[in-house]
XYZ file of C-alpha atoms in Angstrom:
191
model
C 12.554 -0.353 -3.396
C 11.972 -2.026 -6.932
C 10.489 -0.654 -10.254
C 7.009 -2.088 -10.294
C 5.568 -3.465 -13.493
C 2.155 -2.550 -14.898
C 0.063 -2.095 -17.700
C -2.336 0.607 -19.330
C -5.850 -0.577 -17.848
C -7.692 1.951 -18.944
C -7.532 5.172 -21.097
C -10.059 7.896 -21.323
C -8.771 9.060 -24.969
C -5.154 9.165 -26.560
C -4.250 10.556 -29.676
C -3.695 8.140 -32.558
C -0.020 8.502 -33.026
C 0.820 8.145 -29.114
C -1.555 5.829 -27.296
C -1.259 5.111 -23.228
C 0.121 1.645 -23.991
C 3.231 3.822 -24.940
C 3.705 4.123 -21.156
C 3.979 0.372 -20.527
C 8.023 0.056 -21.624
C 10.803 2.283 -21.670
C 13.088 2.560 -24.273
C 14.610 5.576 -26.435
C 12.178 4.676 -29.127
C 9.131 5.165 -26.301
C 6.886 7.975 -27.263
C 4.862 8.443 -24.473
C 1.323 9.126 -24.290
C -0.524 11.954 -24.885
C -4.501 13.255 -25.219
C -6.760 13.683 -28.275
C -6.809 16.588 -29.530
C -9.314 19.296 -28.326
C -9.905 16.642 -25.454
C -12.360 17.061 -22.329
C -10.411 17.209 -19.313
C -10.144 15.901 -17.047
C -8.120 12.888 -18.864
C -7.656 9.509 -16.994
C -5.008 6.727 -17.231
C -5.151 3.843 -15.431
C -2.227 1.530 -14.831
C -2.879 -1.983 -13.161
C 0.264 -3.324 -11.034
C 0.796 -6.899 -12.393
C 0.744 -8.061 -8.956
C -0.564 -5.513 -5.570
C 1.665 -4.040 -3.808
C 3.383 -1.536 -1.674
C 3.610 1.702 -3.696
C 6.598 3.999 -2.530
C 7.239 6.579 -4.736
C 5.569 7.204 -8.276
C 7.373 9.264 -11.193
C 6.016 11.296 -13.973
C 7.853 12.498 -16.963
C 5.434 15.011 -18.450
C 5.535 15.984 -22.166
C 8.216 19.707 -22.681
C 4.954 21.903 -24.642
C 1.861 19.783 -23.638
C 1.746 19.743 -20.200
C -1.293 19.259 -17.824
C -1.421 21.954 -15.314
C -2.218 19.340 -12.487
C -2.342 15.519 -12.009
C -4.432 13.632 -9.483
C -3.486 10.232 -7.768
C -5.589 8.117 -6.644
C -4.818 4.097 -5.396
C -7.472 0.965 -5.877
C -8.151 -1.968 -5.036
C -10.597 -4.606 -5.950
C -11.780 -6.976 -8.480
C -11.470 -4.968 -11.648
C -10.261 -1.792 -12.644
C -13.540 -0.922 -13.620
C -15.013 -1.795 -9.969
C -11.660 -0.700 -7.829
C -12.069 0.845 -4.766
C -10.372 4.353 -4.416
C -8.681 6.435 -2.107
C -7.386 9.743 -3.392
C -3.415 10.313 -2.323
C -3.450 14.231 -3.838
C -2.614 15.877 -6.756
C 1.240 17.486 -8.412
C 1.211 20.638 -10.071
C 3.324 21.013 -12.927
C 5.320 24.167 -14.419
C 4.495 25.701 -17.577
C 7.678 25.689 -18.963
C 7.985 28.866 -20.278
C 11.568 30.234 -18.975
C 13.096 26.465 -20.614
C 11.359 27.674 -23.952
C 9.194 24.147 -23.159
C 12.658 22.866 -24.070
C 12.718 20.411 -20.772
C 10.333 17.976 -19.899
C 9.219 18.400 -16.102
C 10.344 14.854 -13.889
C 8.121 15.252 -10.676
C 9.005 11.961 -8.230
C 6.124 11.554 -5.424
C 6.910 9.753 -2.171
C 3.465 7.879 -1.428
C 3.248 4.996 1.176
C 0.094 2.870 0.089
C -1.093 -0.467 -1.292
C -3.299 -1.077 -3.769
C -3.546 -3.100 -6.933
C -4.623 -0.299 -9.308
C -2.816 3.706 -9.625
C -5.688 6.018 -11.370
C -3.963 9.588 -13.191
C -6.335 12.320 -13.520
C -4.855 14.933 -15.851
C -6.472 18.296 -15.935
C -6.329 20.659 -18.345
C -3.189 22.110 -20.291
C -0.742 25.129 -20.386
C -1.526 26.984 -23.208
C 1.363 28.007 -25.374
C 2.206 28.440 -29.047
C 3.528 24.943 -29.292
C 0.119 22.892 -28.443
C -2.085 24.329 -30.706
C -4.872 21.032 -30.165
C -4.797 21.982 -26.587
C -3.209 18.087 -25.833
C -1.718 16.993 -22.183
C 1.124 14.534 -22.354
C 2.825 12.078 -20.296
C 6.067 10.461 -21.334
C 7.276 8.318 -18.765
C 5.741 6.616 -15.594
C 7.549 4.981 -13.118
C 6.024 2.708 -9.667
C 8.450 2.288 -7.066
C 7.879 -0.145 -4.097
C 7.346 -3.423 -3.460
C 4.758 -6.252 -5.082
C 3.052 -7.718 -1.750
C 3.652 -11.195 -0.707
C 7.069 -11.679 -1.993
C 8.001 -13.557 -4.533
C 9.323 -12.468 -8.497
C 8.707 -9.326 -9.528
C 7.760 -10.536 -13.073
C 4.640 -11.828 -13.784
C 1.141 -11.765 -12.670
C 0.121 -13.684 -9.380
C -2.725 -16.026 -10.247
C -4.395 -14.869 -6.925
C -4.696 -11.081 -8.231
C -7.629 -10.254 -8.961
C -6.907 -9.971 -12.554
C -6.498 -14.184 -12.404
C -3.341 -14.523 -13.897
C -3.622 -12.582 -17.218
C -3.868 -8.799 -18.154
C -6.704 -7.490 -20.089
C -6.197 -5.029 -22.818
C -6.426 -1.509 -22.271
C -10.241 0.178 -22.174
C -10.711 3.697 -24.165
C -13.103 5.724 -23.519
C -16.080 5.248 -21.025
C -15.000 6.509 -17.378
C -14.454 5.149 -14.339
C -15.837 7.240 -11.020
C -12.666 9.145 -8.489
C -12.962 8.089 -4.658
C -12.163 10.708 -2.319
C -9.987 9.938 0.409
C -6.509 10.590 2.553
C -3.865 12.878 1.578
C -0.243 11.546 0.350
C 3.211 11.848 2.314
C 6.182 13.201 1.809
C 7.271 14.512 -2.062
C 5.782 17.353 -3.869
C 1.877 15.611 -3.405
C -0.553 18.642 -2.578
C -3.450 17.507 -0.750
């Protein structure tokens, strides 16, 4: 099982100062992303593997004060982001951190077993507490386990993905429609 690469495809709203292309690389100096403020919810963040593959297990590092109260995840495939096909794997609840002070941030790790080319976030709506007064959900971290399809480098994009061979930049704003489908294994995935 190998960290999968990805970018931000597509970004229902961010605040200014943290933008969803904050989840693309790790690094101390990463902020992570998180909502507007006094956002609709749900929020959605899409992430496009640079290659399909075989996703394993997906990790979340969700902001310590503005945390969503759930997160769907949902796999796609096809040509585009935009025109994926989706099959909905569940959804992770999240705690509101109150007995850490929202101190800790929350790492939930989801065992999945599915391929697709495309991972689709749908955060819901917030804990309230007296330390996200815009009402904001944020994500810090995001992790794809598994393996890219085909073989091969991990790095890189595969000219026969349907991206062909380079990686648009993130769209904000407009909205995507959410499949229905099968229900995830294994983990802490509610159907």
């Amino acid at each position: 099982m190998s960290k999968l690469s990805f970018t931000i495809a597509y970004a229902s709203g961010e605040d200014i100062e943290y933008p969803a292309r904050e989840l693309n690389t790790h690094s101390p100096h990463t902020r992570g992303w998180q909502s507007a403020r006094f956002c609709e919810f749900p929020q959605e963040i899409g992430l496009a593997l640079t290659r399909p593959a075989r996703l394993t297990q997906v990790q979340l590092l969700s902001h310590q004060s503005k945390i969503a109260t759930r997160i769907e995840l949902y796999v796609g495939d096809g040509p585009s982001y935009e025109q994926a096909n989706w099959r909905r794997l569940g959804y992770l609840s999240l705690d509101n951190n109150k007995r850490s002070e929202y101190q800790a941030r929350e790492l939930k790790s989801v065992y999945i077993d599915c391929q697709g080319a495309y991972l689709k976030l749908l955060v819901h709506r917030c804990y309230v507490n007296k330390h996200n007064i815009f009402n904001q959900v944020g994500i810090v971290a995001t992790n794809l386990l598994g393996e890219f399809l085909g073989g091969g480098s991990q790095e890189g994009l595969d000219p026969n993905h349907p991206l062909g061979g380079s990686l648009p930049p993130p769209t904000i704003g407009g909205g995507a429609g959410v499949g229905g489908g099968a229900g995830a294994r294994g983990g802490v995935m509610d159907d």
